[in-house]
Tab-separated table of C-alpha atoms and ligand atoms in Angstrom:
chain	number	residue	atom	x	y	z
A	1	UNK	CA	-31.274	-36.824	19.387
A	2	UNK	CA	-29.479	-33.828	20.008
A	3	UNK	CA	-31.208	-30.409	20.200
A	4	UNK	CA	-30.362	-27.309	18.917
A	5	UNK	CA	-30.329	-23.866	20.449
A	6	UNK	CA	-33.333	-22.451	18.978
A	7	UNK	CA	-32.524	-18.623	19.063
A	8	UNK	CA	-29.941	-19.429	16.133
A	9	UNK	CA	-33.317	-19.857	14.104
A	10	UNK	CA	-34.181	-16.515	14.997
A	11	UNK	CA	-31.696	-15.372	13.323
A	12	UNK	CA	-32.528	-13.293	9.778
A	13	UNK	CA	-31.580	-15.517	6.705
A	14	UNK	CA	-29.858	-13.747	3.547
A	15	UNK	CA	-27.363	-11.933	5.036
A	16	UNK	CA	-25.983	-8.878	3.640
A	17	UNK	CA	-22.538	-9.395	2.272
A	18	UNK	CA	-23.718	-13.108	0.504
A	19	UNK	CA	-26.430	-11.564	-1.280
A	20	UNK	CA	-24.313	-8.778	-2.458
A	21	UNK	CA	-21.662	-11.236	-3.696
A	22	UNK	CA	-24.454	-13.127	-5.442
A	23	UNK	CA	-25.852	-10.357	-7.800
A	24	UNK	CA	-22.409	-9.442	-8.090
A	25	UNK	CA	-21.282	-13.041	-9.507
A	26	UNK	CA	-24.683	-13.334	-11.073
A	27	UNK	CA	-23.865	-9.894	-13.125
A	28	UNK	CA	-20.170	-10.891	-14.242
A	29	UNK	CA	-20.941	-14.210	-15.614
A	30	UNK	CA	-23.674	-12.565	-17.382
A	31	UNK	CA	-21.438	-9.817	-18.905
A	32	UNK	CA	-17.903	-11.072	-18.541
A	33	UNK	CA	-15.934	-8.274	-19.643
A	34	UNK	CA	-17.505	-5.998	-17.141
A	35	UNK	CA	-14.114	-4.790	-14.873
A	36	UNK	CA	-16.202	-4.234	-11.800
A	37	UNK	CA	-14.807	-2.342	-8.910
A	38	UNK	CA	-15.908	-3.169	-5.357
A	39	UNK	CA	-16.032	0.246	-3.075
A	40	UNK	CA	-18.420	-2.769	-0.984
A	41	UNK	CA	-16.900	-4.590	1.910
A	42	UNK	CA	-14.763	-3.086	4.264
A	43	UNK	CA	-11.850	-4.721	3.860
A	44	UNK	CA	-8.138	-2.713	3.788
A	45	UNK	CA	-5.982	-3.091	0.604
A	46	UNK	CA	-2.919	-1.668	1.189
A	47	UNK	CA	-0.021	-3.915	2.241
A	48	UNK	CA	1.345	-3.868	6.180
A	49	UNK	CA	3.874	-1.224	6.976
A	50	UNK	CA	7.454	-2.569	6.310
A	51	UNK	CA	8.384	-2.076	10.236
A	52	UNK	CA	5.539	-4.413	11.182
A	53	UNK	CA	7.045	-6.964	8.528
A	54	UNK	CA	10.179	-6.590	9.667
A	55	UNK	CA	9.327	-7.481	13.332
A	56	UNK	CA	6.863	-10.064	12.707
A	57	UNK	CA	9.621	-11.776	10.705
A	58	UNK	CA	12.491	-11.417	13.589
A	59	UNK	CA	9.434	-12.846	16.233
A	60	UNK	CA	9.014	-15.706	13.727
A	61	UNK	CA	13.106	-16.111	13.259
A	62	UNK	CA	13.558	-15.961	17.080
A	63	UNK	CA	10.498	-18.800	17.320
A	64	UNK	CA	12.707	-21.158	15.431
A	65	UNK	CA	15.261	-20.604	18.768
A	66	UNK	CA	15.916	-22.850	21.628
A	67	UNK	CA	16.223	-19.141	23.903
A	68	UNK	CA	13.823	-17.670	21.887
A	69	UNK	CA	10.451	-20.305	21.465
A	70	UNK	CA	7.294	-19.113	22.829
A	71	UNK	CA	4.688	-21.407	23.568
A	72	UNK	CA	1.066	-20.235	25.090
A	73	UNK	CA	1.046	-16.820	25.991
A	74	UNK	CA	-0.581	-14.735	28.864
A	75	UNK	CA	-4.659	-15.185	27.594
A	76	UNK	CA	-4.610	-11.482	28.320
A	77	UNK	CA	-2.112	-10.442	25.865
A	78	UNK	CA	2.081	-9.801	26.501
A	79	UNK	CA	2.998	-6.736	28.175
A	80	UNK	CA	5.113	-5.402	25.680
A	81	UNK	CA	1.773	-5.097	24.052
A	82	UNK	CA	-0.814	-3.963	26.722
A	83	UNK	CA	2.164	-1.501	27.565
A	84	UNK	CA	2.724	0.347	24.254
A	85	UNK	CA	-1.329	0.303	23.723
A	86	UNK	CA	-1.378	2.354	27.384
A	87	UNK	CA	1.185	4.914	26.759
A	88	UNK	CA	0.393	5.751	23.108
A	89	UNK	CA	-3.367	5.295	22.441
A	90	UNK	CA	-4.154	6.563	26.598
A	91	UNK	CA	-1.649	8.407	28.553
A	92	UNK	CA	-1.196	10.234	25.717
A	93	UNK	CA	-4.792	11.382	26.135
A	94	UNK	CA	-5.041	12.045	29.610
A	95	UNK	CA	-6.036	8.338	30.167
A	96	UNK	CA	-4.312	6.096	32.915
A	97	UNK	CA	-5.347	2.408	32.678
A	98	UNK	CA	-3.469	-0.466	34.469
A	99	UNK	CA	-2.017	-3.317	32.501
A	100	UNK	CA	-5.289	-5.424	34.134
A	101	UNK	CA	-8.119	-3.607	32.507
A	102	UNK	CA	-6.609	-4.294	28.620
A	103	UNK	CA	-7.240	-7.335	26.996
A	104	UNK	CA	-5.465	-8.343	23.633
A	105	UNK	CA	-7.430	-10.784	21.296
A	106	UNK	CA	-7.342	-11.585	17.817
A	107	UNK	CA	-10.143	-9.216	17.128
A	108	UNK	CA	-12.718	-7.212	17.531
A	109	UNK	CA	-15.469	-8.882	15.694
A	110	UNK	CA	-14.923	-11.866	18.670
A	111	UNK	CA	-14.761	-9.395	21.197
A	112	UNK	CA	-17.850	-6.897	20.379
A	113	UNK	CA	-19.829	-10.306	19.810
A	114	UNK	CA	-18.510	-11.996	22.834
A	115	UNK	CA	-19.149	-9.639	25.547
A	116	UNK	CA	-22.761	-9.656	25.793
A	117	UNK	CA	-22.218	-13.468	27.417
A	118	UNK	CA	-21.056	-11.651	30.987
A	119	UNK	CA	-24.547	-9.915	31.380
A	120	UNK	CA	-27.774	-11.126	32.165
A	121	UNK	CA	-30.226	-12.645	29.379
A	122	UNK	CA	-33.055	-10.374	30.636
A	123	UNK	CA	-30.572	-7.036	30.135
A	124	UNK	CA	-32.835	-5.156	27.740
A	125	UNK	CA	-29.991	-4.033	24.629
A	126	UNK	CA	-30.270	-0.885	22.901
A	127	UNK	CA	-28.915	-0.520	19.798
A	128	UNK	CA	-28.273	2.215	16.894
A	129	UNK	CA	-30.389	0.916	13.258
A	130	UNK	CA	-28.525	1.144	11.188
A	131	UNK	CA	-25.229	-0.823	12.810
A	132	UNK	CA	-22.662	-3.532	12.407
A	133	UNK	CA	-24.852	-6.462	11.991
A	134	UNK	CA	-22.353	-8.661	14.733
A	135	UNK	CA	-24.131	-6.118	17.399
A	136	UNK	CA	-27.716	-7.431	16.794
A	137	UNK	CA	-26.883	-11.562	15.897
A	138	UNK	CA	-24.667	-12.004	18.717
A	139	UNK	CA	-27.902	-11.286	21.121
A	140	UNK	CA	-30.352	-12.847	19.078
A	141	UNK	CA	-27.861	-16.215	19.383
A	142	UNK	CA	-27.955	-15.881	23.195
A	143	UNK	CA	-31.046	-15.228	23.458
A	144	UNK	CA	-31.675	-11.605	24.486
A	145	UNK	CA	-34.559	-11.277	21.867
A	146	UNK	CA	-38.088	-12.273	20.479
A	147	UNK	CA	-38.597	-13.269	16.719
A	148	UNK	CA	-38.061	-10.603	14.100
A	149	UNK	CA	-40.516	-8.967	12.599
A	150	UNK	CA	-41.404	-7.951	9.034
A	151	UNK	CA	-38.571	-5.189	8.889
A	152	UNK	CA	-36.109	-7.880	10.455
A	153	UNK	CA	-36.436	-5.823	13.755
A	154	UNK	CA	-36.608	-7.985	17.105
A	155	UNK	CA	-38.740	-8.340	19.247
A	156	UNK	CA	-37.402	-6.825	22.898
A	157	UNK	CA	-34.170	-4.964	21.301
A	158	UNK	CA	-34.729	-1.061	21.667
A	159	UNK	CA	-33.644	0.356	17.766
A	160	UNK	CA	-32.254	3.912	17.819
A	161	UNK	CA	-32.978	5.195	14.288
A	162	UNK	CA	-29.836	7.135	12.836
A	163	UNK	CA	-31.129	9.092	9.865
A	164	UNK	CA	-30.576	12.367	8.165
A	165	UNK	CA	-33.104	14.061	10.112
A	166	UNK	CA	-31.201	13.414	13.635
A	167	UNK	CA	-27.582	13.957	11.688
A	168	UNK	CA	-27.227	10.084	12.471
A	169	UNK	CA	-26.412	10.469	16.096
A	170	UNK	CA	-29.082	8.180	18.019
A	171	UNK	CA	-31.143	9.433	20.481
A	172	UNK	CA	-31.171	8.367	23.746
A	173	UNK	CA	-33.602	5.951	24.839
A	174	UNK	CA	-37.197	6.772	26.354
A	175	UNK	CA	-37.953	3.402	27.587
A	176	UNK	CA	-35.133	1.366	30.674
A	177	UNK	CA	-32.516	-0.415	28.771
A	178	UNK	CA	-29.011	-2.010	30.398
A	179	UNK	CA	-27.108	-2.193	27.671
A	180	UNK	CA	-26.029	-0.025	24.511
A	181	UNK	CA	-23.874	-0.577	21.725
A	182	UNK	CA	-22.642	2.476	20.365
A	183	UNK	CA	-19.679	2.434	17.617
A	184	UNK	CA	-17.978	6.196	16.375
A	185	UNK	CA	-16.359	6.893	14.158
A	186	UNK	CA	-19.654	5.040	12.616
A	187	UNK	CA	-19.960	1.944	10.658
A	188	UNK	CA	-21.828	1.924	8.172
A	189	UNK	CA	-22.477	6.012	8.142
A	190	UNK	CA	-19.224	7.423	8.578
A	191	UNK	CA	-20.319	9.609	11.636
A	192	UNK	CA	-18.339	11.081	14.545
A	193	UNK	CA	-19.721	11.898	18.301
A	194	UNK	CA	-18.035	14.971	19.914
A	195	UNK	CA	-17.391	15.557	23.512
A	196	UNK	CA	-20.550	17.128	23.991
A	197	UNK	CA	-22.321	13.644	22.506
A	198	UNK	CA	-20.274	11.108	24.124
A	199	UNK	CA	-20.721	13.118	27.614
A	200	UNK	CA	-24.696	12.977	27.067
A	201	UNK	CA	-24.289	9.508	26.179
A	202	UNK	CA	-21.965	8.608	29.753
A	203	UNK	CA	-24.311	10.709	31.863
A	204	UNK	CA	-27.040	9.140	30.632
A	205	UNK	CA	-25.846	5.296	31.588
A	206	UNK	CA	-24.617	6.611	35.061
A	207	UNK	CA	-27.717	7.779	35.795
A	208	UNK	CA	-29.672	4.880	34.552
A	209	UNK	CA	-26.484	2.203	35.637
A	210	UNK	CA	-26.820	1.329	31.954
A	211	UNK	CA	-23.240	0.314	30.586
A	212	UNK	CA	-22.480	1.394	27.244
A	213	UNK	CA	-20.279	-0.742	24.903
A	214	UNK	CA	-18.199	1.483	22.517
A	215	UNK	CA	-16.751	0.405	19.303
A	216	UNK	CA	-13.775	2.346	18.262
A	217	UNK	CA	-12.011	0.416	15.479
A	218	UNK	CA	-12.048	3.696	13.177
A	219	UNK	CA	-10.198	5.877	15.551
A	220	UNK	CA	-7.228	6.192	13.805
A	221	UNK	CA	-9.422	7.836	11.528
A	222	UNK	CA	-10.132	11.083	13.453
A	223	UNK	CA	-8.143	14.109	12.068
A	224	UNK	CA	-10.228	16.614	14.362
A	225	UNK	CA	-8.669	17.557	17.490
A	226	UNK	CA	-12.057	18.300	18.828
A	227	UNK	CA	-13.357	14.303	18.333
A	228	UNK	CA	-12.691	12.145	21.227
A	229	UNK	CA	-10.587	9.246	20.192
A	230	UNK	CA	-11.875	7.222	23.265
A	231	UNK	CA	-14.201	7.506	25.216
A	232	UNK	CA	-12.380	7.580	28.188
A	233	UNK	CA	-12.112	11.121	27.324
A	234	UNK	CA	-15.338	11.772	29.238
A	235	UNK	CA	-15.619	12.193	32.620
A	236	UNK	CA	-16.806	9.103	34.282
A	237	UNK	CA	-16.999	6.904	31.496
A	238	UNK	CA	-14.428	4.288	33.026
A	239	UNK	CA	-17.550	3.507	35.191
A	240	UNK	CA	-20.388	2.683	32.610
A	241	UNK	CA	-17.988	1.789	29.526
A	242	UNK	CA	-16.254	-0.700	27.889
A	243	UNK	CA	-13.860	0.104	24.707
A	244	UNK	CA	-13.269	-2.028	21.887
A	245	UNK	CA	-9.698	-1.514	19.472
A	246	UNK	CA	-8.675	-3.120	16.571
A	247	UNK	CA	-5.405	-2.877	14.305
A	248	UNK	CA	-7.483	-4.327	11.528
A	249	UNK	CA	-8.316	-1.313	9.901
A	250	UNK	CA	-5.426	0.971	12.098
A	251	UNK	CA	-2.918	-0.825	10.809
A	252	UNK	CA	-4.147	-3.091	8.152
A	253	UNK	CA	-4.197	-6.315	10.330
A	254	UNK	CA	-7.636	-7.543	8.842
A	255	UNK	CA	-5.539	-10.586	7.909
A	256	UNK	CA	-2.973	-11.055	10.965
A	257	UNK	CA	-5.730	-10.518	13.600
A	258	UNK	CA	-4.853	-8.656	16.616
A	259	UNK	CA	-7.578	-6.773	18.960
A	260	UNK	CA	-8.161	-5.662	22.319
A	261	UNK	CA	-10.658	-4.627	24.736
A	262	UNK	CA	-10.363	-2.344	27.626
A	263	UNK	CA	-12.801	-3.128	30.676
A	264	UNK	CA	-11.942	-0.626	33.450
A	265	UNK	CA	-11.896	-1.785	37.096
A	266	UNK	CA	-14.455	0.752	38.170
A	267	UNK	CA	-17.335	-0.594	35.744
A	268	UNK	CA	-20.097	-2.811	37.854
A	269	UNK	CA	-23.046	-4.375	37.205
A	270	UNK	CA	-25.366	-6.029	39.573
A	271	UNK	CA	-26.163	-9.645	40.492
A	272	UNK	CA	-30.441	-10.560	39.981
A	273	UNK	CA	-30.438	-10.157	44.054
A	274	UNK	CA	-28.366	-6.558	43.570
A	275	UNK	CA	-25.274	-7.411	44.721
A	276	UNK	CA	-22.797	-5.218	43.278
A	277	UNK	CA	-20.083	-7.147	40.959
A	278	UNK	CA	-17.057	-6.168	38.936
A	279	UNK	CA	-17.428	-6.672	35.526
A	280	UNK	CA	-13.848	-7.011	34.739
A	281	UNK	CA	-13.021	-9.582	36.796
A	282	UNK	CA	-16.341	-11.506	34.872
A	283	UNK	CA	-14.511	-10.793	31.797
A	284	UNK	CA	-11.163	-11.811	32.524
A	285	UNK	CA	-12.518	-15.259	33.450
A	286	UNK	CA	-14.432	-15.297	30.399
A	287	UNK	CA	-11.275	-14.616	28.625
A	288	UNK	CA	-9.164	-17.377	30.095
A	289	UNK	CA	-11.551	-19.809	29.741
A	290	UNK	CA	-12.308	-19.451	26.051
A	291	UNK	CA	-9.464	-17.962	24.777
A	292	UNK	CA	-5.778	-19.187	24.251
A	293	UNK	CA	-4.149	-15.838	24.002
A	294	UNK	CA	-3.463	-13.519	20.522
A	295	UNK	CA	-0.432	-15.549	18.312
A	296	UNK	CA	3.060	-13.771	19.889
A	297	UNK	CA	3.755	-12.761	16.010
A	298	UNK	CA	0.506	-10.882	15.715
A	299	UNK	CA	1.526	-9.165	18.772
A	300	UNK	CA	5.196	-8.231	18.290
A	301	UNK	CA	3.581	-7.182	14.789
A	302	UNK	CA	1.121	-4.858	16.895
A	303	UNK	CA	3.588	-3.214	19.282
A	304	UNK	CA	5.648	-2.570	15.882
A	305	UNK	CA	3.228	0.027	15.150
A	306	UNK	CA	3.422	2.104	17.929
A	307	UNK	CA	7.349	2.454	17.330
A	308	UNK	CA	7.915	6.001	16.057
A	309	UNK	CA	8.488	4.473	11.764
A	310	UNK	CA	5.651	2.398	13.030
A	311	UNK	CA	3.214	5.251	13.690
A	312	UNK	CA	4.575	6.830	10.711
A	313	UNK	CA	3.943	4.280	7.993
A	314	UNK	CA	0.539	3.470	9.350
A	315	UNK	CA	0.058	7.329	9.175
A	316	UNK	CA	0.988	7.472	5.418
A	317	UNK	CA	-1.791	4.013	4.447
A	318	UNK	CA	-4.681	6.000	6.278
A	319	UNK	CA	-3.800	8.905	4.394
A	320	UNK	CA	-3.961	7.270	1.440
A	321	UNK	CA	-7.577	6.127	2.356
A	322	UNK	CA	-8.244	9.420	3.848
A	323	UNK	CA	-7.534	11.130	0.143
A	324	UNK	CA	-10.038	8.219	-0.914
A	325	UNK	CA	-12.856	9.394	1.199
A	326	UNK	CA	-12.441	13.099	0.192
A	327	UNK	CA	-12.490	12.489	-3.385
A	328	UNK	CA	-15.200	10.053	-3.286
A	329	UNK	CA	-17.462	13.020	-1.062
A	330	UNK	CA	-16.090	15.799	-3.553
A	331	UNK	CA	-16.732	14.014	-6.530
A	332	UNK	CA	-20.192	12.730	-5.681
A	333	UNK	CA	-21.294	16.173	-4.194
A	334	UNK	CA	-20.917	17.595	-8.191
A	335	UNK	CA	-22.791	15.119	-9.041
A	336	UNK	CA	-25.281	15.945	-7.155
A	337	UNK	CA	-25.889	13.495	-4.533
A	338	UNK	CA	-26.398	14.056	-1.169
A	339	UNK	CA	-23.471	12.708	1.030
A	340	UNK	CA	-22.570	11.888	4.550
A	341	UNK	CA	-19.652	10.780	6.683
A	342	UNK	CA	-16.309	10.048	4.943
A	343	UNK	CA	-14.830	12.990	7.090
A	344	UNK	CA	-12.721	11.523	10.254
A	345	UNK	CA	-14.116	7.966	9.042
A	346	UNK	CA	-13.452	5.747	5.909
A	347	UNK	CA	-17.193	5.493	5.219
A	348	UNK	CA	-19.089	7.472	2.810
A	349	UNK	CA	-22.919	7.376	3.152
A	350	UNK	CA	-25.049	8.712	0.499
A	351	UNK	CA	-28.870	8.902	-0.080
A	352	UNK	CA	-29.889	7.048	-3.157
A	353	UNK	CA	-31.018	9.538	-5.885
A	354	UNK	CA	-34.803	9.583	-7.564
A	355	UNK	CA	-36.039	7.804	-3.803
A	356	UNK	CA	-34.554	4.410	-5.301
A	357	UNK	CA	-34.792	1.856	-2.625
A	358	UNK	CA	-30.862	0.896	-1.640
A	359	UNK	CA	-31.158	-2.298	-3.632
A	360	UNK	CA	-32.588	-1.082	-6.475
A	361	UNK	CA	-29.869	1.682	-6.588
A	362	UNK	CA	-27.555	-1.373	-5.805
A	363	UNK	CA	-28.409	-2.902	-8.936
A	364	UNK	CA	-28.687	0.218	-11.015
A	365	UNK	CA	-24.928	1.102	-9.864
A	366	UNK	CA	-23.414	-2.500	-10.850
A	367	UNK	CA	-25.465	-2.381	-14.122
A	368	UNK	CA	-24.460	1.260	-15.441
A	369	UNK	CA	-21.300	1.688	-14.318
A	370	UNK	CA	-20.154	-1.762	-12.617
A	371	UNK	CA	-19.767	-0.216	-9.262
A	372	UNK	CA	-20.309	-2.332	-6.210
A	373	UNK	CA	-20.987	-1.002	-2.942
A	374	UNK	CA	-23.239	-2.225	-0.006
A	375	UNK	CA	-27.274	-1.222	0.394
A	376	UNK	CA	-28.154	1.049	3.316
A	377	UNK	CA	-30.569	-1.710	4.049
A	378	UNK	CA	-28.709	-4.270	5.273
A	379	UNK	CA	-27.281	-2.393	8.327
A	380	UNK	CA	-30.967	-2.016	9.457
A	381	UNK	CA	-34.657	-0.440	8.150
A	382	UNK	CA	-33.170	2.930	8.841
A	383	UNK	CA	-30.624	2.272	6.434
A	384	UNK	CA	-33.323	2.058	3.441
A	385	UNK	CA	-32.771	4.729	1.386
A	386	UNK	CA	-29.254	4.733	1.866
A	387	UNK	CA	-26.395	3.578	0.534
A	388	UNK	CA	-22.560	2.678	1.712
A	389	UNK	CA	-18.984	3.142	0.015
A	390	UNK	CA	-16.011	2.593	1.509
A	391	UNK	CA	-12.775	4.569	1.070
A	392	UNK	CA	-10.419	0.825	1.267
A	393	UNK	CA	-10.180	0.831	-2.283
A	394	UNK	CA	-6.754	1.507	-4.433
A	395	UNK	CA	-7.147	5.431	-5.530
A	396	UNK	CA	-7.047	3.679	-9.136
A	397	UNK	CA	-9.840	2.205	-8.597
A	398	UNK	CA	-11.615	4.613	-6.793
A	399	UNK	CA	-11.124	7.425	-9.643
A	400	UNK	CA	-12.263	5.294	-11.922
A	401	UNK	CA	-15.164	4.026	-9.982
A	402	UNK	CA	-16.409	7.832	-9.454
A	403	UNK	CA	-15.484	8.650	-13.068
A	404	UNK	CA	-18.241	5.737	-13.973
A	405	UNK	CA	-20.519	7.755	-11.365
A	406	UNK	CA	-21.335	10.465	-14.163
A	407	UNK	CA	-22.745	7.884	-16.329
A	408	UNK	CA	-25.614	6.689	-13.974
B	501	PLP	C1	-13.938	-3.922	10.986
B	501	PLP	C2	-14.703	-3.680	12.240
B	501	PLP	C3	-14.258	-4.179	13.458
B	501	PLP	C4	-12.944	-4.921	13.558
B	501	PLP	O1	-13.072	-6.272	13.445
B	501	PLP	P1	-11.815	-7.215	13.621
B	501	PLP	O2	-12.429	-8.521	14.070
B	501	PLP	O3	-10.930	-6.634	14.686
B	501	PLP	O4	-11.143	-7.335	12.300
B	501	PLP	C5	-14.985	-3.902	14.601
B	501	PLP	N1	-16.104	-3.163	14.554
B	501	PLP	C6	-16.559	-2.654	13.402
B	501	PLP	C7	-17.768	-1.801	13.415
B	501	PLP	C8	-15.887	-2.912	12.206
B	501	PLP	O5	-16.360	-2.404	11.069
């Protein structure tokens, strides 16, 4: 008989977003005229800009072309792409990057989860507690941990606790570690890293030849000049970093999938017999071999948002959002709850009120006011005590949602 790869056992059972969606079904068929609104998942809801339409439909039309039919693409993205990602989200910031070190995909869920496979299963992993749960299972799966304990904490992953009391910015780590996730603006607590952060952060892994992995999907979410948008910003960090983009929540591509990752040719790592090796040339063959290359639609669809109506439109749907997040902090502040985030990120994280545990204020919120959002919990122990809402909803919904605030 075939075996299994154990470590997948390892894994926690009852993840988050299912057991939310079960108390939430459980509620509504218990109290069917309850018009619950979901500030919960972080999903967009606004439609695509009408320039990315508009070109995904002429790729499609031209698809249906002898002259025009594309079959398999480059595995590493179209250059149209990779070139309109370079001159807009880099050069623009000081950045130079050659068409080699950016690779498209179809997102970055795949991509954050995927990387880990280029680096050694003993690699010790440090990672932020609370954080996007793909971080944590995507080790566990290959291997880089022990069993979990009680708290759902493994064994042989260093947790950086993000709380209040450190203004959610981890600390860095007191014991060796090779490899550290780090994701700003923040999911789940809405927090942004400065310049003077990030550069503690890239010091710290050149010194220690740690490399940091740096999740930046809610950069189109920074209004202050002052935040980094990558962090290629910082000196040095093309040699200890790897940057991960997304149009899913940029540009509302949650649905047409379209990603990409930027692994700079100065970034080694070291063979077990220290050897020095290029990590992008580990990750381009990881790429080719597993990976078939973004759909050409997607990606005409991407480079349409870099086009000046392109940039434009997608400006006006994150403002939309953006007026979400400041009327959700506003609102919630009268109330008298203490708030984080929502500021240069489309997360707002709150501390539950009367030291409710995040589920119980979970179920407190649905019941009073039929409000769904998503317990601090989930994203880690040091999310206990917290709670998440997201900005993604239609401003309908979220006035209403905060006017049913008052009543719990
Ligand atoms: C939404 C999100 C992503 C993007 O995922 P896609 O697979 O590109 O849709 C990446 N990282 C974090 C932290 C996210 O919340």
């Amino acid at each position: 008989m075939a075996t299994i790869n154990e470590n997948f056992l390892k894994l926690q059972a009852g993840y988050l977003f299912p057991e939310v969606s079960r108390r939430v079904c459980s509620f509504q068929a218990q109290n069917p005229d309850a018009k619950i609104i979901s500030l919960g998942i972080g999903d967009v809801t606004q439609p695509l800009a009408p320039v990315v339409i508009s070109a995904m439909k002429r790729a499609l039309d031209d698809m249906g072309t002898e002259a025009g039919f594309r079959g398999y693409g480059p595995e590493q993205g179209y250059d149209f792409l990779i070139d309109a990602i370079i001159e807009n989200d880099y050069k623009t910031r000081g950045i130079d990057l050659d068409r080699n070190e950016v690779f498209i995909s179809d997102g970055s869920k795949c991509d954050t989860a995927n990387i880990q496979e280029i680096f050694g299963l003993d690699d010790t992993v440090a990672m932020t507690d609370p954080a996007y749960p793909v971080y944590v299972d995507s080790n566990v799966m290959a291997g880089r941990t022990g069993k979990a304990d009680e708290n759902g904490q493994y064994d042989r992953i260093v947790y950086m606790p993000c709380t209040a009391e450190n203004n959610f910015i981890p600390e860095l780590p007191k014991t060796p570690v090779d490899i550290i996730y780090l994701c700003f603006p923040n999911n789940p607590t809405g927090t942004v890293a400065d310049k003077e952060i990030l550069s503690k952060w890239v010091d710290f892994a050149r010194r220690t030849k740690a490399v940091i992995l740096f999740d930046a999907a809610y950069e189109s979410f920074i209004t202050d000049p002052e935040i980094p948008h990558s962090i290629y910003e910082i000196d040095g960090a093309k040699e200890v970093a790897i940057e991960f983009r997304s149009f899913s929540k940029t540009a509302g591509f949650t649905g047409i999938r379209c990603a990409f990752t930027v692994v700079p040719k100065q970034l080694k790592a070291a063979t077990s017999d220290g050897r020095v090796v290029d990590v992008n040339s580990l990750w381009n063959r990881r790429h080719c071999t597993k990976f078939n290359g973004a759909s050409y639609i997607s990606q005409v669809g991407a480079a349409a948002v870099y086009t000046p109506e392109g940039k434009m439109q997608t400006r006006q749907i994150i403002d939309i959002y953006r007026g979400n997040a400041k009327l959700i902090c506003e609102s919630l502040t009268k109330l008298g709850y203490q708030v984080y985030g929502g500021v240069n990120a489309p997360y707002i994280w709150m501390k539950t009120p009367d030291g409710l545990s995040s589920w119980d204020f979970f179920d407190r919120l649905l019941q009073k006011a039929n409000v769904v959002g998503t317990p601090g919990a989930g994203f880690g122990p040091a999310g206990e005590g917290y709670f998440r809402l997201t900005a993604f909803a239609s401003p309908a919904d979220v006035k209403e949602a905060l006017q049913r605030f008052a009543a719990v």
